[in-house]
């Protein structure tokens, strides 16, 4: 890509200045909710969840990044990502040893 600017002298002589512009692969930007919280209950209680949304975009015209729908197991629960919406479901049996005030991340 080039940008050409024409300069004109006081005697009407003109000269083009040609600037070559080289693009780079810009990093995509991820936005949304990146935190959640849940509180331990008892094994057998209704599911305890936290949820949010994330999005990814890229200013480069030929890039259209997306997140794949996925279920990912963690140490204390699992996270489902579907169409940019995530839901974390706590595994109650994995956190029964927590005392009042204990937190894990």
PDB file of N, CA and C in Angstrom:
ATOM      1  N   UNK A   1       0.855  -1.147   0.000  1.00  0.00           N
ATOM      2  CA  UNK A   1       0.000   0.000   0.000  1.00  0.00           C
ATOM      3  C   UNK A   1       0.911   1.222   0.000  1.00  0.00           C
ATOM      4  N   UNK A   2       0.519   2.214  -0.777  1.00  0.00           N
ATOM      5  CA  UNK A   2       1.314   3.441  -0.808  1.00  0.00           C
ATOM      6  C   UNK A   2       0.414   4.648  -0.600  1.00  0.00           C
ATOM      7  N   UNK A   3       1.012   5.706  -0.128  1.00  0.00           N
ATOM      8  CA  UNK A   3       0.345   7.002   0.016  1.00  0.00           C
ATOM      9  C   UNK A   3       1.217   8.010  -0.724  1.00  0.00           C
ATOM     10  N   UNK A   4       0.614   8.718  -1.661  1.00  0.00           N
ATOM     11  CA  UNK A   4       1.357   9.691  -2.466  1.00  0.00           C
ATOM     12  C   UNK A   4       0.875  11.095  -2.127  1.00  0.00           C
ATOM     13  N   UNK A   5       1.824  11.953  -1.805  1.00  0.00           N
ATOM     14  CA  UNK A   5       1.523  13.349  -1.486  1.00  0.00           C
ATOM     15  C   UNK A   5       2.323  14.215  -2.452  1.00  0.00           C
ATOM     16  N   UNK A   6       1.625  15.122  -3.114  1.00  0.00           N
ATOM     17  CA  UNK A   6       2.274  16.001  -4.084  1.00  0.00           C
ATOM     18  C   UNK A   6       2.592  17.334  -3.431  1.00  0.00           C
ATOM     19  N   UNK A   7       3.875  17.717  -3.504  1.00  0.00           N
ATOM     20  CA  UNK A   7       4.324  19.007  -2.980  1.00  0.00           C
ATOM     21  C   UNK A   7       4.464  19.980  -4.148  1.00  0.00           C
ATOM     22  N   UNK A   8       4.101  21.215  -3.907  1.00  0.00           N
ATOM     23  CA  UNK A   8       4.187  22.237  -4.949  1.00  0.00           C
ATOM     24  C   UNK A   8       5.073  23.375  -4.466  1.00  0.00           C
ATOM     25  N   UNK A   9       6.102  23.689  -5.267  1.00  0.00           N
ATOM     26  CA  UNK A   9       7.023  24.793  -4.945  1.00  0.00           C
ATOM     27  C   UNK A   9       6.387  26.121  -5.363  1.00  0.00           C
ATOM     28  N   UNK A  10       7.030  27.211  -4.949  1.00  0.00           N
ATOM     29  CA  UNK A  10       6.503  28.552  -5.252  1.00  0.00           C
ATOM     30  C   UNK A  10       6.468  28.838  -6.752  1.00  0.00           C
ATOM     31  N   UNK A  11       7.270  28.105  -7.557  1.00  0.00           N
ATOM     32  CA  UNK A  11       7.243  28.303  -9.017  1.00  0.00           C
ATOM     33  C   UNK A  11       6.344  27.281  -9.715  1.00  0.00           C
ATOM     34  N   UNK A  12       5.487  26.606  -8.912  1.00  0.00           N
ATOM     35  CA  UNK A  12       4.535  25.587  -9.380  1.00  0.00           C
ATOM     36  C   UNK A  12       5.183  24.274  -9.812  1.00  0.00           C
ATOM     37  N   UNK A  13       6.466  24.086  -9.524  1.00  0.00           N
ATOM     38  CA  UNK A  13       7.091  22.788  -9.749  1.00  0.00           C
ATOM     39  C   UNK A  13       6.508  21.822  -8.724  1.00  0.00           C
ATOM     40  N   UNK A  14       6.148  20.643  -9.197  1.00  0.00           N
ATOM     41  CA  UNK A  14       5.555  19.656  -8.295  1.00  0.00           C
ATOM     42  C   UNK A  14       6.462  18.430  -8.165  1.00  0.00           C
ATOM     43  N   UNK A  15       6.416  17.869  -6.998  1.00  0.00           N
ATOM     44  CA  UNK A  15       7.158  16.627  -6.749  1.00  0.00           C
ATOM     45  C   UNK A  15       6.308  15.730  -5.858  1.00  0.00           C
ATOM     46  N   UNK A  16       6.170  14.475  -6.265  1.00  0.00           N
ATOM     47  CA  UNK A  16       5.443  13.498  -5.454  1.00  0.00           C
ATOM     48  C   UNK A  16       6.372  12.890  -4.414  1.00  0.00           C
ATOM     49  N   UNK A  17       5.872  12.751  -3.238  1.00  0.00           N
ATOM     50  CA  UNK A  17       6.525  11.975  -2.183  1.00  0.00           C
ATOM     51  C   UNK A  17       5.681  10.710  -2.039  1.00  0.00           C
ATOM     52  N   UNK A  18       6.305   9.552  -2.212  1.00  0.00           N
ATOM     53  CA  UNK A  18       5.586   8.284  -2.152  1.00  0.00           C
ATOM     54  C   UNK A  18       6.028   7.540  -0.896  1.00  0.00           C
ATOM     55  N   UNK A  19       5.075   7.246  -0.064  1.00  0.00           N
ATOM     56  CA  UNK A  19       5.328   6.517   1.184  1.00  0.00           C
ATOM     57  C   UNK A  19       4.771   5.104   1.026  1.00  0.00           C
ATOM     58  N   UNK A  20       5.621   4.117   1.253  1.00  0.00           N
ATOM     59  CA  UNK A  20       5.178   2.725   1.240  1.00  0.00           C
ATOM     60  C   UNK A  20       4.794   2.326   2.658  1.00  0.00           C
ATOM     61  N   UNK A  21       3.607   1.789   2.801  1.00  0.00           N
ATOM     62  CA  UNK A  21       3.082   1.392   4.115  1.00  0.00           C
ATOM     63  C   UNK A  21       3.005  -0.128   4.146  1.00  0.00           C
ATOM     64  N   UNK A  22       3.669  -0.714   5.129  1.00  0.00           N
ATOM     65  CA  UNK A  22       3.678  -2.166   5.279  1.00  0.00           C
ATOM     66  C   UNK A  22       2.857  -2.542   6.503  1.00  0.00           C
ATOM     67  N   UNK A  23       1.874  -3.391   6.314  1.00  0.00           N
ATOM     68  CA  UNK A  23       1.021  -3.829   7.419  1.00  0.00           C
ATOM     69  C   UNK A  23       1.702  -4.885   8.268  1.00  0.00           C
ATOM     70  N   UNK A  24       1.157  -5.108   9.431  1.00  0.00           N
ATOM     71  CA  UNK A  24       1.616  -6.174  10.318  1.00  0.00           C
ATOM     72  C   UNK A  24       0.412  -6.996  10.746  1.00  0.00           C
ATOM     73  N   UNK A  25       0.668  -8.173  11.252  1.00  0.00           N
ATOM     74  CA  UNK A  25      -0.407  -9.018  11.762  1.00  0.00           C
ATOM     75  C   UNK A  25      -0.703  -8.584  13.193  1.00  0.00           C
ATOM     76  N   UNK A  26      -1.748  -7.769  13.362  1.00  0.00           N
ATOM     77  CA  UNK A  26      -2.115  -7.293  14.694  1.00  0.00           C
ATOM     78  C   UNK A  26      -2.684  -8.436  15.528  1.00  0.00           C
ATOM     79  N   UNK A  27      -2.411  -8.400  16.807  1.00  0.00           N
ATOM     80  CA  UNK A  27      -2.934  -9.417  17.708  1.00  0.00           C
ATOM     81  C   UNK A  27      -4.430  -9.222  17.902  1.00  0.00           C
ATOM     82  N   UNK A  28      -5.176 -10.315  18.005  1.00  0.00           N
ATOM     83  CA  UNK A  28      -6.600 -10.181  18.288  1.00  0.00           C
ATOM     84  C   UNK A  28      -6.817  -9.656  19.706  1.00  0.00           C
ATOM     85  N   UNK A  29      -7.987  -9.083  19.930  1.00  0.00           N
ATOM     86  CA  UNK A  29      -8.341  -8.567  21.248  1.00  0.00           C
ATOM     87  C   UNK A  29      -9.486  -9.402  21.813  1.00  0.00           C
ATOM     88  N   UNK A  30      -9.303  -9.881  23.030  1.00  0.00           N
ATOM     89  CA  UNK A  30     -10.334 -10.650  23.716  1.00  0.00           C
ATOM     90  C   UNK A  30     -10.973  -9.745  24.755  1.00  0.00           C
ATOM     91  N   UNK A  31     -12.296  -9.662  24.739  1.00  0.00           N
ATOM     92  CA  UNK A  31     -13.035  -8.834  25.689  1.00  0.00           C
ATOM     93  C   UNK A  31     -14.120  -9.671  26.348  1.00  0.00           C
ATOM     94  N   UNK A  32     -14.601  -9.203  27.480  1.00  0.00           N
ATOM     95  CA  UNK A  32     -15.721  -9.877  28.130  1.00  0.00           C
ATOM     96  C   UNK A  32     -15.522 -10.026  29.618  1.00  0.00           C
ATOM     97  N   UNK A  33     -16.228 -11.017  30.173  1.00  0.00           N
ATOM     98  CA  UNK A  33     -16.178 -11.331  31.601  1.00  0.00           C
ATOM     99  C   UNK A  33     -15.170 -12.447  31.816  1.00  0.00           C
ATOM    100  N   UNK A  34     -14.142 -12.166  32.621  1.00  0.00           N
ATOM    101  CA  UNK A  34     -13.072 -13.139  32.816  1.00  0.00           C
ATOM    102  C   UNK A  34     -13.028 -13.701  34.232  1.00  0.00           C
ATOM    103  N   UNK A  35     -13.975 -13.342  35.069  1.00  0.00           N
ATOM    104  CA  UNK A  35     -13.995 -13.849  36.438  1.00  0.00           C
ATOM    105  C   UNK A  35     -15.414 -14.249  36.819  1.00  0.00           C
ATOM    106  N   UNK A  36     -15.509 -15.095  37.795  1.00  0.00           N
ATOM    107  CA  UNK A  36     -16.792 -15.511  38.355  1.00  0.00           C
ATOM    108  C   UNK A  36     -16.551 -16.027  39.752  1.00  0.00           C
ATOM    109  N   UNK A  37     -17.615 -16.287  40.483  1.00  0.00           N
ATOM    110  CA  UNK A  37     -17.454 -16.854  41.823  1.00  0.00           C
ATOM    111  C   UNK A  37     -18.622 -17.788  42.115  1.00  0.00           C
ATOM    112  N   UNK A  38     -18.335 -18.798  42.899  1.00  0.00           N
ATOM    113  CA  UNK A  38     -19.335 -19.764  43.345  1.00  0.00           C
ATOM    114  C   UNK A  38     -19.086 -20.051  44.816  1.00  0.00           C
ATOM    115  N   UNK A  39     -20.092 -20.560  45.484  1.00  0.00           N
ATOM    116  CA  UNK A  39     -19.980 -20.898  46.904  1.00  0.00           C
ATOM    117  C   UNK A  39     -20.297 -22.374  47.087  1.00  0.00           C
ATOM    118  N   UNK A  40     -19.437 -23.044  47.821  1.00  0.00           N
ATOM    119  CA  UNK A  40     -19.598 -24.471  48.105  1.00  0.00           C
ATOM    120  C   UNK A  40     -20.940 -24.741  48.772  1.00  0.00           C
ATOM    121  N   UNK A  41     -21.526 -25.854  48.390  1.00  0.00           N
ATOM    122  CA  UNK A  41     -22.731 -26.355  49.043  1.00  0.00           C
ATOM    123  C   UNK A  41     -22.469 -27.781  49.491  1.00  0.00           C
ATOM    124  N   UNK A  42     -23.460 -28.622  49.356  1.00  0.00           N
ATOM    125  CA  UNK A  42     -23.330 -30.023  49.728  1.00  0.00           C
ATOM    126  C   UNK A  42     -23.448 -30.898  48.490  1.00  0.00           C
ATOM    127  N   UNK A  43     -22.804 -32.051  48.523  1.00  0.00           N
ATOM    128  CA  UNK A  43     -22.934 -33.013  47.437  1.00  0.00           C
ATOM    129  C   UNK A  43     -24.415 -33.331  47.286  1.00  0.00           C
ATOM    130  N   UNK A  44     -24.913 -33.303  46.064  1.00  0.00           N
ATOM    131  CA  UNK A  44     -26.321 -33.573  45.802  1.00  0.00           C
ATOM    132  C   UNK A  44     -27.174 -32.324  45.685  1.00  0.00           C
ATOM    133  N   UNK A  45     -26.643 -31.164  46.100  1.00  0.00           N
ATOM    134  CA  UNK A  45     -27.372 -29.903  45.928  1.00  0.00           C
ATOM    135  C   UNK A  45     -27.527 -29.604  44.436  1.00  0.00           C
ATOM    136  N   UNK A  46     -28.420 -28.684  44.128  1.00  0.00           N
ATOM    137  CA  UNK A  46     -28.563 -28.220  42.746  1.00  0.00           C
ATOM    138  C   UNK A  46     -27.223 -27.659  42.265  1.00  0.00           C
ATOM    139  N   UNK A  47     -27.014 -27.714  40.973  1.00  0.00           N
ATOM    140  CA  UNK A  47     -25.748 -27.241  40.397  1.00  0.00           C
ATOM    141  C   UNK A  47     -25.481 -25.786  40.766  1.00  0.00           C
ATOM    142  N   UNK A  48     -24.239 -25.506  41.119  1.00  0.00           N
ATOM    143  CA  UNK A  48     -23.797 -24.142  41.423  1.00  0.00           C
ATOM    144  C   UNK A  48     -22.938 -23.688  40.244  1.00  0.00           C
ATOM    145  N   UNK A  49     -23.317 -22.558  39.640  1.00  0.00           N
ATOM    146  CA  UNK A  49     -22.628 -22.112  38.431  1.00  0.00           C
ATOM    147  C   UNK A  49     -22.262 -20.637  38.502  1.00  0.00           C
ATOM    148  N   UNK A  50     -21.321 -20.269  37.668  1.00  0.00           N
ATOM    149  CA  UNK A  50     -20.981 -18.872  37.381  1.00  0.00           C
ATOM    150  C   UNK A  50     -20.941 -18.777  35.863  1.00  0.00           C
ATOM    151  N   UNK A  51     -21.268 -17.604  35.315  1.00  0.00           N
ATOM    152  CA  UNK A  51     -21.302 -17.506  33.858  1.00  0.00           C
ATOM    153  C   UNK A  51     -20.898 -16.121  33.383  1.00  0.00           C
ATOM    154  N   UNK A  52     -20.603 -16.035  32.112  1.00  0.00           N
ATOM    155  CA  UNK A  52     -20.234 -14.771  31.494  1.00  0.00           C
ATOM    156  C   UNK A  52     -20.118 -14.948  29.997  1.00  0.00           C
ATOM    157  N   UNK A  53     -19.627 -13.928  29.338  1.00  0.00           N
ATOM    158  CA  UNK A  53     -19.437 -13.980  27.893  1.00  0.00           C
ATOM    159  C   UNK A  53     -18.050 -13.462  27.539  1.00  0.00           C
ATOM    160  N   UNK A  54     -17.515 -13.963  26.442  1.00  0.00           N
ATOM    161  CA  UNK A  54     -16.253 -13.464  25.909  1.00  0.00           C
ATOM    162  C   UNK A  54     -16.405 -13.297  24.399  1.00  0.00           C
ATOM    163  N   UNK A  55     -15.608 -12.414  23.859  1.00  0.00           N
ATOM    164  CA  UNK A  55     -15.596 -12.191  22.413  1.00  0.00           C
ATOM    165  C   UNK A  55     -14.154 -11.978  21.975  1.00  0.00           C
ATOM    166  N   UNK A  56     -13.889 -12.262  20.727  1.00  0.00           N
ATOM    167  CA  UNK A  56     -12.561 -12.041  20.166  1.00  0.00           C
ATOM    168  C   UNK A  56     -12.722 -11.319  18.832  1.00  0.00           C
ATOM    169  N   UNK A  57     -11.877 -10.323  18.616  1.00  0.00           N
ATOM    170  CA  UNK A  57     -11.929  -9.577  17.357  1.00  0.00           C
ATOM    171  C   UNK A  57     -10.511  -9.236  16.923  1.00  0.00           C
ATOM    172  N   UNK A  58     -10.371  -8.958  15.648  1.00  0.00           N
ATOM    173  CA  UNK A  58      -9.064  -8.617  15.093  1.00  0.00           C
ATOM    174  C   UNK A  58      -9.255  -7.501  14.078  1.00  0.00           C
ATOM    175  N   UNK A  59      -8.481  -6.440  14.207  1.00  0.00           N
ATOM    176  CA  UNK A  59      -8.617  -5.304  13.297  1.00  0.00           C
ATOM    177  C   UNK A  59      -8.123  -5.623  11.890  1.00  0.00           C
ATOM    178  N   UNK A  60      -7.350  -6.685  11.733  1.00  0.00           N
ATOM    179  CA  UNK A  60      -6.907  -7.082  10.399  1.00  0.00           C
ATOM    180  C   UNK A  60      -8.118  -7.579   9.616  1.00  0.00           C
ATOM    181  N   UNK A  61      -8.335  -7.005   8.438  1.00  0.00           N
ATOM    182  CA  UNK A  61      -9.524  -7.300   7.654  1.00  0.00           C
ATOM    183  C   UNK A  61      -9.682  -8.746   7.244  1.00  0.00           C
ATOM    184  N   UNK A  62      -8.580  -9.472   7.094  1.00  0.00           N
ATOM    185  CA  UNK A  62      -8.678 -10.854   6.638  1.00  0.00           C
ATOM    186  C   UNK A  62      -8.656 -11.867   7.780  1.00  0.00           C
ATOM    187  N   UNK A  63      -8.684 -11.404   9.012  1.00  0.00           N
ATOM    188  CA  UNK A  63      -8.704 -12.303  10.170  1.00  0.00           C
ATOM    189  C   UNK A  63     -10.078 -12.258  10.829  1.00  0.00           C
ATOM    190  N   UNK A  64     -10.624 -13.429  11.109  1.00  0.00           N
ATOM    191  CA  UNK A  64     -11.902 -13.529  11.809  1.00  0.00           C
ATOM    192  C   UNK A  64     -11.792 -14.629  12.861  1.00  0.00           C
ATOM    193  N   UNK A  65     -11.035 -14.375  13.945  1.00  0.00           N
ATOM    194  CA  UNK A  65     -10.836 -15.425  14.947  1.00  0.00           C
ATOM    195  C   UNK A  65     -12.130 -15.748  15.687  1.00  0.00           C
ATOM    196  N   UNK A  66     -12.238 -16.989  16.109  1.00  0.00           N
ATOM    197  CA  UNK A  66     -13.386 -17.435  16.899  1.00  0.00           C
ATOM    198  C   UNK A  66     -12.884 -18.380  17.984  1.00  0.00           C
ATOM    199  N   UNK A  67     -13.699 -18.545  19.014  1.00  0.00           N
ATOM    200  CA  UNK A  67     -13.433 -19.557  20.023  1.00  0.00           C
ATOM    201  C   UNK A  67     -14.219 -20.807  19.652  1.00  0.00           C
ATOM    202  N   UNK A  68     -13.587 -21.958  19.739  1.00  0.00           N
ATOM    203  CA  UNK A  68     -14.289 -23.215  19.508  1.00  0.00           C
ATOM    204  C   UNK A  68     -15.166 -23.518  20.716  1.00  0.00           C
ATOM    205  N   UNK A  69     -16.348 -24.078  20.472  1.00  0.00           N
ATOM    206  CA  UNK A  69     -17.179 -24.547  21.573  1.00  0.00           C
ATOM    207  C   UNK A  69     -16.438 -25.702  22.243  1.00  0.00           C
ATOM    208  N   UNK A  70     -16.378 -25.671  23.570  1.00  0.00           N
ATOM    209  CA  UNK A  70     -15.563 -26.652  24.276  1.00  0.00           C
ATOM    210  C   UNK A  70     -16.085 -26.847  25.692  1.00  0.00           C
ATOM    211  N   UNK A  71     -15.840 -28.022  26.235  1.00  0.00           N
ATOM    212  CA  UNK A  71     -16.018 -28.289  27.660  1.00  0.00           C
ATOM    213  C   UNK A  71     -14.639 -28.635  28.197  1.00  0.00           C
ATOM    214  N   UNK A  72     -14.211 -27.900  29.222  1.00  0.00           N
ATOM    215  CA  UNK A  72     -12.872 -28.085  29.780  1.00  0.00           C
ATOM    216  C   UNK A  72     -12.989 -28.400  31.265  1.00  0.00           C
ATOM    217  N   UNK A  73     -12.405 -29.510  31.688  1.00  0.00           N
ATOM    218  CA  UNK A  73     -12.418 -29.881  33.101  1.00  0.00           C
ATOM    219  C   UNK A  73     -11.326 -29.135  33.837  1.00  0.00           C
ATOM    220  N   UNK A  74     -11.646 -28.664  35.027  1.00  0.00           N
ATOM    221  CA  UNK A  74     -10.676 -28.045  35.909  1.00  0.00           C
ATOM    222  C   UNK A  74     -10.525 -28.892  37.158  1.00  0.00           C
ATOM    223  N   UNK A  75      -9.827 -28.394  38.133  1.00  0.00           N
ATOM    224  CA  UNK A  75      -9.619 -29.127  39.379  1.00  0.00           C
ATOM    225  C   UNK A  75     -10.891 -29.196  40.212  1.00  0.00           C
ATOM    226  N   UNK A  76     -11.693 -28.135  40.197  1.00  0.00           N
ATOM    227  CA  UNK A  76     -12.852 -28.033  41.084  1.00  0.00           C
ATOM    228  C   UNK A  76     -14.184 -27.971  40.351  1.00  0.00           C
ATOM    229  N   UNK A  77     -14.161 -28.113  39.047  1.00  0.00           N
ATOM    230  CA  UNK A  77     -15.390 -28.070  38.268  1.00  0.00           C
ATOM    231  C   UNK A  77     -15.063 -28.084  36.789  1.00  0.00           C
ATOM    232  N   UNK A  78     -16.029 -27.696  35.982  1.00  0.00           N
ATOM    233  CA  UNK A  78     -15.810 -27.684  34.535  1.00  0.00           C
ATOM    234  C   UNK A  78     -16.377 -26.408  33.933  1.00  0.00           C
ATOM    235  N   UNK A  79     -15.831 -26.038  32.787  1.00  0.00           N
ATOM    236  CA  UNK A  79     -16.262 -24.839  32.094  1.00  0.00           C
ATOM    237  C   UNK A  79     -16.737 -25.224  30.700  1.00  0.00           C
ATOM    238  N   UNK A  80     -17.944 -24.802  30.363  1.00  0.00           N
ATOM    239  CA  UNK A  80     -18.493 -24.989  29.022  1.00  0.00           C
ATOM    240  C   UNK A  80     -18.473 -23.651  28.313  1.00  0.00           C
ATOM    241  N   UNK A  81     -17.974 -23.628  27.085  1.00  0.00           N
ATOM    242  CA  UNK A  81     -17.989 -22.427  26.249  1.00  0.00           C
ATOM    243  C   UNK A  81     -18.789 -22.751  24.998  1.00  0.00           C
ATOM    244  N   UNK A  82     -19.883 -22.007  24.788  1.00  0.00           N
ATOM    245  CA  UNK A  82     -20.742 -22.209  23.625  1.00  0.00           C
ATOM    246  C   UNK A  82     -21.097 -20.846  23.053  1.00  0.00           C
ATOM    247  N   UNK A  83     -20.701 -20.610  21.806  1.00  0.00           N
ATOM    248  CA  UNK A  83     -21.021 -19.346  21.114  1.00  0.00           C
ATOM    249  C   UNK A  83     -20.610 -18.115  21.916  1.00  0.00           C
ATOM    250  N   UNK A  84     -19.476 -18.177  22.590  1.00  0.00           N
ATOM    251  CA  UNK A  84     -18.979 -17.030  23.345  1.00  0.00           C
ATOM    252  C   UNK A  84     -19.541 -16.894  24.747  1.00  0.00           C
ATOM    253  N   UNK A  85     -20.478 -17.749  25.131  1.00  0.00           N
ATOM    254  CA  UNK A  85     -21.017 -17.735  26.498  1.00  0.00           C
ATOM    255  C   UNK A  85     -20.384 -18.881  27.272  1.00  0.00           C
ATOM    256  N   UNK A  86     -19.864 -18.563  28.467  1.00  0.00           N
ATOM    257  CA  UNK A  86     -19.250 -19.612  29.270  1.00  0.00           C
ATOM    258  C   UNK A  86     -20.041 -19.831  30.553  1.00  0.00           C
ATOM    259  N   UNK A  87     -20.039 -21.089  30.996  1.00  0.00           N
ATOM    260  CA  UNK A  87     -20.664 -21.461  32.263  1.00  0.00           C
ATOM    261  C   UNK A  87     -19.712 -22.388  32.999  1.00  0.00           C
ATOM    262  N   UNK A  88     -19.381 -22.003  34.215  1.00  0.00           N
ATOM    263  CA  UNK A  88     -18.555 -22.843  35.088  1.00  0.00           C
ATOM    264  C   UNK A  88     -19.496 -23.551  36.050  1.00  0.00           C
ATOM    265  N   UNK A  89     -19.357 -24.869  36.164  1.00  0.00           N
ATOM    266  CA  UNK A  89     -20.174 -25.659  37.082  1.00  0.00           C
ATOM    267  C   UNK A  89     -19.263 -26.267  38.137  1.00  0.00           C
ATOM    268  N   UNK A  90     -19.528 -25.926  39.385  1.00  0.00           N
ATOM    269  CA  UNK A  90     -18.729 -26.412  40.509  1.00  0.00           C
ATOM    270  C   UNK A  90     -18.967 -27.896  40.737  1.00  0.00           C
ATOM    271  N   UNK A  91     -17.894 -28.648  40.979  1.00  0.00           N
ATOM    272  CA  UNK A  91     -17.978 -30.052  41.378  1.00  0.00           C
ATOM    273  C   UNK A  91     -17.996 -30.073  42.905  1.00  0.00           C
ATOM    274  N   UNK A  92     -19.180 -30.192  43.478  1.00  0.00           N
ATOM    275  CA  UNK A  92     -19.331 -30.116  44.940  1.00  0.00           C
ATOM    276  C   UNK A  92     -18.441 -31.128  45.669  1.00  0.00           C
ATOM    277  N   UNK A  93     -18.286 -32.325  45.110  1.00  0.00           N
ATOM    278  CA  UNK A  93     -17.480 -33.339  45.806  1.00  0.00           C
ATOM    279  C   UNK A  93     -16.003 -32.959  45.864  1.00  0.00           C
ATOM    280  N   UNK A  94     -15.546 -32.088  44.962  1.00  0.00           N
ATOM    281  CA  UNK A  94     -14.131 -31.705  44.930  1.00  0.00           C
ATOM    282  C   UNK A  94     -13.787 -30.619  45.939  1.00  0.00           C
ATOM    283  N   UNK A  95     -14.798 -29.984  46.551  1.00  0.00           N
ATOM    284  CA  UNK A  95     -14.522 -28.850  47.445  1.00  0.00           C
ATOM    285  C   UNK A  95     -15.058 -29.053  48.862  1.00  0.00           C
ATOM    286  N   UNK A  96     -15.468 -30.247  49.197  1.00  0.00           N
ATOM    287  CA  UNK A  96     -16.046 -30.484  50.518  1.00  0.00           C
ATOM    288  C   UNK A  96     -15.041 -30.319  51.652  1.00  0.00           C
ATOM    289  N   UNK A  97     -13.748 -30.389  51.344  1.00  0.00           N
ATOM    290  CA  UNK A  97     -12.734 -30.234  52.392  1.00  0.00           C
ATOM    291  C   UNK A  97     -12.422 -28.772  52.703  1.00  0.00           C
ATOM    292  N   UNK A  98     -13.057 -27.819  52.010  1.00  0.00           N
ATOM    293  CA  UNK A  98     -12.821 -26.400  52.308  1.00  0.00           C
ATOM    294  C   UNK A  98     -13.475 -26.022  53.628  1.00  0.00           C
ATOM    295  N   UNK A  99     -12.765 -25.242  54.423  1.00  0.00           N
ATOM    296  CA  UNK A  99     -13.320 -24.704  55.661  1.00  0.00           C
ATOM    297  C   UNK A  99     -13.928 -23.334  55.379  1.00  0.00           C
ATOM    298  N   UNK A 100     -14.717 -22.831  56.313  1.00  0.00           N
ATOM    299  CA  UNK A 100     -15.313 -21.498  56.173  1.00  0.00           C
ATOM    300  C   UNK A 100     -14.211 -20.473  55.915  1.00  0.00           C
ATOM    301  N   UNK A 101     -14.393 -19.652  54.891  1.00  0.00           N
ATOM    302  CA  UNK A 101     -13.416 -18.621  54.558  1.00  0.00           C
ATOM    303  C   UNK A 101     -12.326 -19.059  53.601  1.00  0.00           C
ATOM    304  N   UNK A 102     -12.158 -20.376  53.396  1.00  0.00           N
ATOM    305  CA  UNK A 102     -11.165 -20.857  52.433  1.00  0.00           C
ATOM    306  C   UNK A 102     -11.597 -20.480  51.020  1.00  0.00           C
ATOM    307  N   UNK A 103     -10.636 -20.169  50.175  1.00  0.00           N
ATOM    308  CA  UNK A 103     -10.899 -19.886  48.769  1.00  0.00           C
ATOM    309  C   UNK A 103      -9.870 -20.603  47.912  1.00  0.00           C
ATOM    310  N   UNK A 104     -10.299 -21.052  46.751  1.00  0.00           N
ATOM    311  CA  UNK A 104      -9.389 -21.613  45.758  1.00  0.00           C
ATOM    312  C   UNK A 104      -9.653 -20.911  44.436  1.00  0.00           C
ATOM    313  N   UNK A 105      -8.624 -20.835  43.606  1.00  0.00           N
ATOM    314  CA  UNK A 105      -8.794 -20.212  42.283  1.00  0.00           C
ATOM    315  C   UNK A 105      -8.260 -21.134  41.216  1.00  0.00           C
TER     316      UNK A 105
END
